[in-house]
C-alpha cells in the first residue's frame, strides 16, 4: 500500500502562523480585559472571558486552514453546522464581544495584521469610552409602587392624591384581587420628585390604605412597610 501523505502547511510560513496566533491572542486578551473593566452587572463570568480569547485564536487558526480555498470553506461550514450551543447569552453586549473576537481572529488568520491591530484597538477604546462616560444612558429613574387596599371601597383617588404630591408622573400598571377577595393590590410605575424619599411616599400612602402593606421598589433597594 502506498500512503502518499502530503503536508499542505507550505502554503503559509511558520512566521505567518506565529504572527497570526500571537496577534490574535494579544488582541483577544485586550478585548477580554476591556470586557472585564466595563462589565457592570453581577453576571460576570471568568469562563466567558477566557472563551473570548480561545475563540479569537481558534478563528485565526481556522482562517489559516481555509485560506483562499473555496472547497475547504464550504467543508468547514458543513462540519461546524453540527455544533449546537445551548448556553443562553446573559447580556446583549456579550454577543457583540463574541463577534468582535471572531472578526479579530478572521483578520489575523487572513494575515491582515495591521487591520486586526488597528481595528481591535480602536473598537476597544470606543467600548471603554462608552462605559467610562456612560454614553446613551437614560437618566430617568422610575420606581414601582405596590399598594394593598381593603376590598369593597374605592381608594383609588386617595392613593392618586398622594402620588400627585410625591411624584412627577405615575401610571397604573395593574389591579388584582388577592387574599380571597379581601384585598385589592395595585401596581404603579412612578418617578419620585427630587427631594422626596421613598420612605416618605410609603408613609403617606400608609395613611390612606387603612394600614395595609405598601412597597416601593427602586433600582437599588426596596422600601417596605
XYZ file of N, CA and C in Angstrom:
675
model
N 0.854 -1.177 0.000
C 0.000 0.000 0.000
C 0.899 1.240 0.000
N 0.572 2.149 -0.882
C 1.363 3.377 -0.982
C 0.595 4.526 -0.320
N 1.116 4.994 0.798
C 0.485 6.099 1.506
C 1.201 7.388 1.126
N 0.521 8.204 0.356
C 1.116 9.469 -0.067
C 0.590 10.579 0.836
N 1.374 10.888 1.862
C 0.979 11.909 2.824
C 1.571 13.242 2.409
N 0.703 14.165 2.117
C 1.158 15.467 1.648
C 0.881 16.528 2.695
N 1.901 17.244 3.087
C 1.770 18.326 4.059
C 1.516 19.634 3.311
N 0.326 20.196 3.542
C -0.040 21.429 2.845
C 0.351 22.677 3.623
N 1.097 22.508 4.706
C 1.462 23.651 5.527
C 2.353 24.635 4.789
N 2.919 24.192 3.648
C 3.793 25.066 2.900
C 3.096 26.255 2.289
N 1.755 26.246 2.309
C 1.016 27.381 1.749
C 1.168 28.625 2.607
N 1.623 28.478 3.849
C 1.936 29.631 4.696
C 3.160 29.284 5.533
N 3.896 30.275 5.889
C 5.165 30.060 6.588
C 4.945 29.947 8.095
N 5.998 29.505 8.770
C 5.951 29.426 10.230
C 5.774 30.822 10.817
N 6.358 31.801 10.174
C 6.215 33.184 10.645
C 4.760 33.628 10.601
N 4.063 33.235 9.511
C 2.639 33.574 9.401
C 1.840 32.951 10.548
N 2.149 31.701 10.864
C 1.432 31.013 11.935
C 1.688 31.701 13.270
N 2.960 31.982 13.546
C 3.310 32.614 14.823
C 2.670 33.990 14.943
N 2.733 34.772 13.873
C 2.146 36.113 13.907
C 0.634 36.051 14.099
N -0.031 35.170 13.382
C -1.493 35.062 13.484
C -1.911 34.631 14.880
N -1.227 33.616 15.425
C -1.578 33.127 16.760
C -1.261 34.164 17.838
N -0.083 34.771 17.735
C 0.341 35.734 18.764
C -0.535 36.984 18.742
N -0.794 37.517 17.547
C -1.583 38.747 17.456
C -3.031 38.501 17.872
N -3.590 37.367 17.465
C -4.969 37.063 17.868
C -5.060 36.881 19.383
N -4.017 36.285 19.987
C -4.004 36.125 21.445
C -3.922 37.479 22.141
N -3.013 38.333 21.700
C -2.829 39.639 22.334
C -4.092 40.485 22.216
N -4.666 40.548 21.014
C -5.846 41.385 20.803
C -7.074 40.812 21.519
N -7.227 39.499 21.511
C -8.359 38.888 22.214
C -8.233 39.083 23.720
N -6.991 39.011 24.222
C -6.763 39.270 25.647
C -7.100 40.722 25.993
N -6.708 41.640 25.112
C -7.054 43.052 25.300
C -8.572 43.229 25.374
N -9.277 42.592 24.467
C -10.742 42.672 24.472
C -11.303 42.071 25.755
N -10.676 40.989 26.228
C -11.127 40.373 27.476
C -10.975 41.316 28.663
N -9.853 42.031 28.730
C -9.657 42.994 29.819
C -10.624 44.172 29.704
N -10.894 44.602 28.479
C -11.872 45.685 28.287
C -13.256 45.218 28.732
N -13.605 43.977 28.396
C -14.892 43.436 28.833
C -14.988 43.431 30.357
N -13.941 42.961 31.016
C -13.952 42.908 32.486
C -14.034 44.308 33.094
N -13.308 45.258 32.517
C -13.289 46.614 33.069
C -14.606 47.344 32.875
N -15.339 47.001 31.819
C -16.578 47.723 31.517
C -17.829 46.972 31.949
N -17.666 45.787 32.514
C -18.826 45.000 32.940
C -19.372 45.563 34.244
N -20.675 45.805 34.291
C -21.270 46.473 35.455
C -22.280 45.618 36.203
N -22.672 44.496 35.668
C -23.685 43.665 36.323
C -23.048 42.535 37.113
N -23.884 41.761 37.795
C -23.389 40.673 38.655
C -23.180 39.380 37.873
N -23.460 39.386 36.581
C -23.390 38.160 35.790
C -22.008 37.924 35.179
N -20.973 38.580 35.707
C -19.622 38.419 35.155
C -19.175 36.969 35.252
N -18.574 36.474 34.170
C -18.111 35.088 34.127
C -16.669 35.053 33.638
N -15.774 34.541 34.479
C -14.378 34.379 34.079
C -14.273 33.403 32.909
N -15.090 32.369 32.940
C -15.082 31.384 31.860
C -15.423 32.017 30.516
N -16.381 32.956 30.530
C -16.774 33.621 29.284
C -15.599 34.423 28.719
N -14.876 35.143 29.565
C -13.753 35.955 29.097
C -12.649 35.058 28.543
N -12.370 33.956 29.221
C -11.387 33.010 28.698
C -11.822 32.446 27.352
N -13.127 32.224 27.210
C -13.656 31.721 25.944
C -13.455 32.735 24.828
N -13.568 34.031 25.139
C -13.326 35.052 24.126
C -11.913 34.923 23.555
N -10.933 34.719 24.434
C -9.549 34.575 23.980
C -9.388 33.324 23.124
N -10.003 32.239 23.580
C -9.907 30.980 22.837
C -10.553 31.113 21.463
N -11.735 31.730 21.402
C -12.448 31.881 20.130
C -11.622 32.698 19.147
N -11.017 33.794 19.620
C -10.193 34.608 18.741
C -9.058 33.818 18.116
N -8.376 32.995 18.908
C -7.259 32.214 18.395
C -7.716 31.081 17.493
N -8.819 30.442 17.866
C -9.329 29.326 17.049
C -9.782 29.820 15.682
N -10.460 30.962 15.641
C -10.912 31.508 14.360
C -9.703 31.867 13.486
N -8.650 32.403 14.101
C -7.432 32.695 13.334
C -6.858 31.422 12.735
N -6.836 30.350 13.520
C -6.335 29.064 13.026
C -7.208 28.534 11.887
N -8.524 28.665 12.052
C -9.453 28.207 11.008
C -9.220 28.985 9.710
N -9.010 30.280 9.829
C -8.779 31.081 8.623
C -7.486 30.679 7.931
N -6.466 30.278 8.706
C -5.233 29.777 8.093
C -5.492 28.490 7.333
N -6.336 27.618 7.906
C -6.664 26.354 7.246
C -7.429 26.596 5.953
N -8.408 27.491 6.023
C -9.261 27.740 4.852
C -8.471 28.457 3.765
N -7.739 29.512 4.151
C -7.002 30.286 3.165
C -7.930 30.834 2.107
N -7.573 30.660 0.866
C -8.406 31.113 -0.253
C -9.086 29.945 -0.962
N -9.078 28.770 -0.305
C -9.650 27.574 -0.915
C -11.150 27.535 -0.657
N -11.952 27.690 -1.687
C -13.404 27.737 -1.539
C -13.963 26.390 -1.093
N -13.375 25.295 -1.569
C -13.862 23.967 -1.195
C -13.677 23.734 0.296
N -12.540 24.149 0.850
C -12.302 23.990 2.288
C -13.281 24.834 3.095
N -13.599 26.019 2.586
C -14.533 26.897 3.297
C -15.901 26.241 3.414
N -16.409 25.667 2.318
C -17.717 25.008 2.365
C -17.674 23.748 3.229
N -16.558 23.017 3.186
C -16.418 21.826 4.034
C -16.435 22.216 5.506
N -15.786 23.339 5.834
C -15.736 23.797 7.214
C -17.120 24.213 7.702
N -17.881 24.892 6.850
C -19.245 25.285 7.220
C -20.085 24.056 7.513
N -19.956 23.028 6.688
C -20.707 21.797 6.922
C -20.317 21.101 8.203
N -19.002 21.111 8.510
C -18.533 20.464 9.732
C -19.013 21.203 10.971
N -18.972 22.544 10.938
C -19.367 23.330 12.106
C -20.882 23.413 12.279
N -21.633 23.086 11.243
C -23.094 23.184 11.341
C -23.678 22.154 12.304
N -22.899 21.119 12.641
C -23.407 20.096 13.566
C -23.235 20.526 15.020
N -22.492 21.614 15.251
C -22.250 22.078 16.615
C -23.457 22.870 17.094
N -23.921 22.572 18.309
C -25.057 23.273 18.899
C -24.647 23.851 20.247
N -24.890 25.131 20.422
C -24.589 25.797 21.692
C -25.895 26.064 22.420
N -26.005 25.552 23.626
C -27.251 25.667 24.378
C -27.180 26.674 25.523
N -26.028 27.266 25.756
C -25.910 28.273 26.810
C -26.455 29.610 26.322
N -27.426 30.139 27.040
C -28.006 31.429 26.659
C -27.047 32.552 27.025
N -26.898 33.520 26.128
C -26.073 34.688 26.403
C -26.850 35.602 27.332
N -26.224 35.973 28.464
C -26.939 36.709 29.505
C -27.207 38.159 29.119
N -26.289 38.783 28.397
C -26.439 40.191 28.052
C -26.237 40.385 26.563
N -26.923 41.403 26.013
C -26.816 41.685 24.586
C -25.388 42.043 24.204
N -24.693 42.796 25.046
C -23.338 43.235 24.717
C -22.376 42.058 24.636
N -22.674 40.953 25.309
C -21.817 39.777 25.238
C -21.738 39.242 23.809
N -22.855 39.325 23.082
C -22.862 38.880 21.684
C -21.903 39.743 20.861
N -21.913 41.044 21.131
C -21.011 41.946 20.418
C -19.555 41.590 20.633
N -19.184 41.214 21.863
C -17.800 40.835 22.145
C -17.425 39.548 21.414
N -18.369 38.621 21.305
C -18.091 37.383 20.565
C -17.801 37.692 19.103
N -18.637 38.533 18.483
C -18.407 38.906 17.088
C -17.099 39.673 16.931
N -16.743 40.464 17.928
C -15.509 41.240 17.854
C -14.281 40.337 17.824
N -14.208 39.373 18.750
C -13.033 38.490 18.754
C -13.019 37.585 17.527
N -14.201 37.241 17.007
C -14.238 36.461 15.766
C -13.685 37.272 14.598
N -14.056 38.544 14.520
C -13.546 39.407 13.453
C -12.038 39.570 13.562
N -11.538 39.733 14.798
C -10.094 39.853 15.003
C -9.392 38.567 14.580
N -9.962 37.432 14.970
C -9.374 36.160 14.576
C -9.365 35.970 13.068
N -10.460 36.367 12.403
C -10.526 36.253 10.947
C -9.467 37.135 10.281
N -9.302 38.361 10.784
C -8.314 39.268 10.200
C -6.896 38.738 10.397
N -6.617 38.212 11.593
C -5.282 37.651 11.857
C -5.031 36.425 10.988
N -6.040 35.539 10.904
C -5.877 34.334 10.099
C -5.740 34.622 8.617
N -6.369 35.698 8.157
C -6.241 36.090 6.750
C -4.984 36.912 6.499
N -4.192 37.114 7.574
C -2.928 37.830 7.525
C -3.083 39.322 7.217
N -4.230 39.872 7.644
C -4.416 41.326 7.625
C -4.024 41.853 9.008
N -2.743 41.818 9.312
C -2.288 42.099 10.663
C -2.541 43.551 11.079
N -2.274 44.483 10.180
C -2.494 45.900 10.503
C -3.971 46.167 10.745
N -4.822 45.593 9.894
C -6.271 45.751 10.056
C -6.724 45.202 11.401
N -6.226 44.024 11.768
C -6.608 43.411 13.042
C -6.163 44.263 14.221
N -4.918 44.747 14.179
C -4.384 45.518 15.302
C -5.088 46.866 15.446
N -5.179 47.606 14.349
C -5.798 48.934 14.416
C -7.287 48.811 14.734
N -7.972 47.914 14.041
C -9.406 47.742 14.281
C -9.709 47.297 15.702
N -8.940 46.334 16.216
C -9.170 45.844 17.574
C -8.934 46.911 18.625
N -7.846 47.673 18.481
C -7.528 48.719 19.464
C -8.563 49.836 19.415
N -8.941 50.265 18.214
C -9.913 51.352 18.083
C -11.253 50.963 18.697
N -11.719 49.765 18.394
C -13.008 49.322 18.941
C -12.932 49.162 20.450
N -11.796 48.661 20.959
C -11.629 48.525 22.406
C -11.689 49.889 23.091
N -11.053 50.891 22.487
C -11.084 52.244 23.059
C -12.506 52.806 23.046
N -13.235 52.560 21.984
C -14.622 53.047 21.894
C -15.487 52.390 22.959
N -15.312 51.076 23.164
C -16.081 50.367 24.195
C -15.777 50.939 25.571
N -14.489 51.163 25.840
C -14.097 51.739 27.138
C -14.696 53.134 27.310
N -14.660 53.944 26.255
C -15.197 55.301 26.338
C -16.703 55.287 26.591
N -17.429 54.379 25.941
C -18.881 54.288 26.159
C -19.195 53.948 27.603
N -18.378 53.067 28.192
C -18.598 52.706 29.587
C -18.151 53.817 30.532
N -16.980 54.410 30.238
C -16.423 55.438 31.120
C -17.304 56.682 31.199
N -17.832 57.108 30.059
C -18.623 58.335 30.010
C -20.123 58.072 29.944
N -20.493 56.801 30.128
C -21.896 56.414 30.261
C -22.747 56.896 29.079
N -22.267 56.598 27.878
C -22.983 57.010 26.676
C -24.366 56.364 26.609
N -25.317 57.096 26.068
C -26.677 56.619 25.781
C -27.473 56.257 27.032
N -27.013 56.705 28.194
C -27.760 56.414 29.422
C -29.046 57.237 29.444
N -30.097 56.633 29.933
C -31.375 57.317 30.091
C -31.514 57.680 31.555
N -31.363 58.963 31.860
C -31.344 59.411 33.250
C -32.757 59.639 33.793
N -33.578 58.637 33.651
C -34.928 58.689 34.203
C -35.098 57.451 35.088
N -35.010 57.670 36.388
C -35.137 56.562 37.315
C -36.593 56.421 37.735
N -37.159 55.284 37.457
C -38.551 55.036 37.794
C -38.614 53.978 38.890
N -39.665 54.039 39.666
C -39.889 53.083 40.742
C -41.226 52.381 40.513
N -41.354 51.245 41.172
C -42.620 50.501 41.159
C -43.226 50.599 42.555
N -44.466 51.023 42.613
C -45.179 51.146 43.885
C -46.283 50.090 43.913
N -46.250 49.274 44.973
C -47.271 48.246 45.164
C -48.094 48.614 46.398
N -49.384 48.774 46.200
C -50.269 49.210 47.275
C -51.376 48.181 47.468
N -51.588 47.771 48.711
C -52.688 46.868 49.046
C -53.776 47.650 49.767
N -55.021 47.472 49.319
C -56.161 48.217 49.854
C -57.282 47.266 50.233
N -58.076 47.610 51.248
C -59.235 46.769 51.574
C -60.217 46.741 50.406
N -60.738 45.573 50.113
C -61.688 45.435 49.015
C -63.038 46.015 49.426
N -63.825 46.388 48.433
C -65.179 46.876 48.707
C -65.300 48.373 48.670
N -64.209 49.099 48.818
C -64.235 50.549 48.755
C -63.231 51.031 47.714
N -63.546 52.134 47.080
C -62.667 52.691 46.054
C -61.733 53.722 46.684
N -60.465 53.294 46.870
C -59.459 54.179 47.444
C -58.539 54.753 46.368
N -58.900 54.571 45.120
C -58.012 54.978 44.025
C -57.686 56.463 44.080
N -58.686 57.295 44.285
C -58.458 58.740 44.291
C -57.561 59.156 45.454
N -57.729 58.506 46.606
C -56.889 58.831 47.757
C -55.430 58.481 47.475
N -55.197 57.326 46.844
C -53.834 56.918 46.503
C -53.237 57.865 45.479
N -54.016 58.234 44.474
C -53.501 59.104 43.422
C -53.223 60.513 43.934
N -53.985 60.968 44.921
C -53.693 62.270 45.533
C -52.298 62.279 46.150
N -51.934 61.180 46.819
C -50.602 61.067 47.418
C -49.538 61.025 46.333
N -49.796 60.263 45.282
C -48.820 60.152 44.199
C -48.612 61.497 43.506
N -49.667 62.282 43.376
C -49.542 63.608 42.757
C -48.610 64.512 43.558
N -48.621 64.379 44.884
C -47.791 65.225 45.735
C -46.329 64.786 45.759
N -46.093 63.501 45.622
C -44.743 62.969 45.813
C -44.039 62.552 44.521
N -44.734 62.528 43.394
C -44.117 62.063 42.151
C -44.302 63.080 41.030
N -43.386 63.027 40.061
C -43.520 63.866 38.867
C -44.514 63.258 37.884
N -44.578 61.949 37.861
C -45.529 61.257 36.995
C -45.762 59.855 37.527
N -46.918 59.299 37.221
C -47.215 57.929 37.635
C -48.190 57.313 36.636
N -48.204 55.985 36.636
C -49.089 55.256 35.728
C -49.538 53.959 36.399
N -50.831 53.694 36.378
C -51.366 52.451 36.926
C -51.067 51.315 35.957
N -50.379 50.280 36.456
C -49.977 49.160 35.610
C -50.978 48.017 35.695
N -51.378 47.664 36.920
C -52.312 46.547 37.066
C -53.066 46.654 38.384
N -54.220 46.019 38.412
C -55.038 45.910 39.619
C -55.533 44.477 39.713
N -55.372 43.866 40.891
C -55.840 42.493 41.049
C -56.343 42.254 42.471
N -57.188 41.242 42.579
C -57.770 40.877 43.870
C -56.926 39.774 44.496
N -56.599 39.923 45.787
C -55.777 38.926 46.478
C -56.435 38.578 47.816
N -55.828 37.613 48.512
C -56.302 37.168 49.827
C -57.784 36.783 49.792
N -58.142 36.017 48.753
C -59.526 35.549 48.672
C -60.531 36.665 48.453
N -60.095 37.765 47.857
C -61.002 38.867 47.573
C -61.105 39.896 48.682
N -60.339 39.724 49.758
C -60.424 40.681 50.867
C -59.559 41.922 50.631
N -58.577 41.809 49.725
C -57.696 42.939 49.437
C -57.598 43.165 47.932
N -57.344 44.392 47.572
C -57.058 44.755 46.187
C -55.626 45.261 46.113
N -54.856 44.711 45.196
C -53.450 45.092 45.059
C -53.275 45.877 43.760
N -52.663 47.055 43.864
C -52.474 47.929 42.712
C -50.989 48.192 42.500
N -50.558 48.132 41.242
C -49.166 48.388 40.875
C -49.096 49.666 40.046
N -48.206 50.584 40.463
C -47.970 51.819 39.731
C -46.489 51.905 39.364
N -46.189 52.493 38.212
C -44.828 52.933 37.934
C -44.802 54.436 38.161
N -43.798 54.915 38.881
C -43.757 56.328 39.261
C -42.343 56.869 39.081
N -42.232 58.181 39.066
C -40.933 58.862 39.121
C -40.999 59.845 40.273
N -40.320 59.497 41.370
C -40.383 60.293 42.598
C -39.716 61.645 42.389
N -40.322 62.682 42.916
C -39.799 64.035 42.778
C -38.450 64.174 43.478
N -37.618 65.070 42.969
C -36.342 65.347 43.614
C -36.596 65.933 45.000
N -35.831 65.473 45.974
C -36.002 65.922 47.344
C -36.961 65.074 48.134
N -37.673 64.154 47.477
C -38.590 63.247 48.167
C -37.950 61.866 48.253
N -38.097 61.220 49.386
C -37.533 59.897 49.602
C -38.627 58.833 49.496
N -38.253 57.610 49.085
C -39.249 56.534 49.015
C -39.972 56.303 50.341
N -39.235 56.457 51.461
C -39.860 56.263 52.767
C -40.983 57.249 53.031
N -40.828 58.487 52.548
C -41.884 59.486 52.717
C -43.131 59.086 51.934
N -42.917 58.563 50.729
C -44.052 58.124 49.919
C -44.771 56.958 50.579
N -43.994 56.018 51.126
C -44.598 54.872 51.810
C -45.434 55.329 52.998
N -44.879 56.224 53.799
C -45.599 56.708 54.986
C -46.886 57.425 54.599
N -46.840 58.237 53.548
C -48.032 58.960 53.113
C -49.103 58.011 52.580
N -48.678 56.980 51.875
C -49.651 56.020 51.339
C -50.267 55.183 52.449
N -49.473 54.861 53.480
C -49.998 54.049 54.590
C -51.144 54.755 55.294
N -51.127 56.089 55.288
C -52.210 56.834 55.926
C -53.521 56.683 55.154
N -53.428 56.359 53.868
C -54.619 56.247 53.030
C -55.043 54.810 52.757
N -54.252 53.829 53.191
C -54.542 52.428 52.851
C -55.062 51.628 54.042
N -55.493 52.306 55.077
C -56.038 51.625 56.259
C -55.024 50.670 56.882
N -53.739 51.042 56.843
C -52.699 50.237 57.473
C -52.247 49.031 56.682
N -52.702 48.910 55.443
C -52.289 47.772 54.633
C -50.877 47.983 54.088
N -50.323 46.931 53.515
C -48.930 46.924 53.092
C -48.714 47.837 51.879
N -47.592 48.584 51.911
C -47.166 49.437 50.807
C -45.696 49.140 50.523
N -45.352 48.959 49.254
C -43.974 48.653 48.878
C -43.540 49.559 47.741
N -42.332 50.122 47.856
C -41.737 50.916 46.783
C -40.455 50.207 46.342
N -40.428 49.799 45.106
C -39.255 49.117 44.551
C -38.493 50.095 43.685
N -37.189 50.262 43.970
C -36.319 51.100 43.158
C -35.305 50.223 42.473
N -34.413 50.864 41.705
C -33.376 50.096 41.026
C -32.310 49.581 41.951
N -32.301 50.038 43.205
C -31.220 49.667 44.098
C -31.701 48.991 45.373
N -32.887 49.359 45.849
C -33.321 48.786 47.109
C -34.835 48.706 47.140
N -35.354 48.362 48.294
C -36.785 48.212 48.464
C -37.181 48.819 49.791
N -38.186 49.670 49.749
C -38.742 50.243 50.965
C -40.107 49.621 51.187
N -40.274 48.995 52.320
C -41.458 48.178 52.531
C -41.990 48.389 53.946
N -43.278 48.679 54.019
C -43.932 48.800 55.326
C -45.307 48.124 55.263
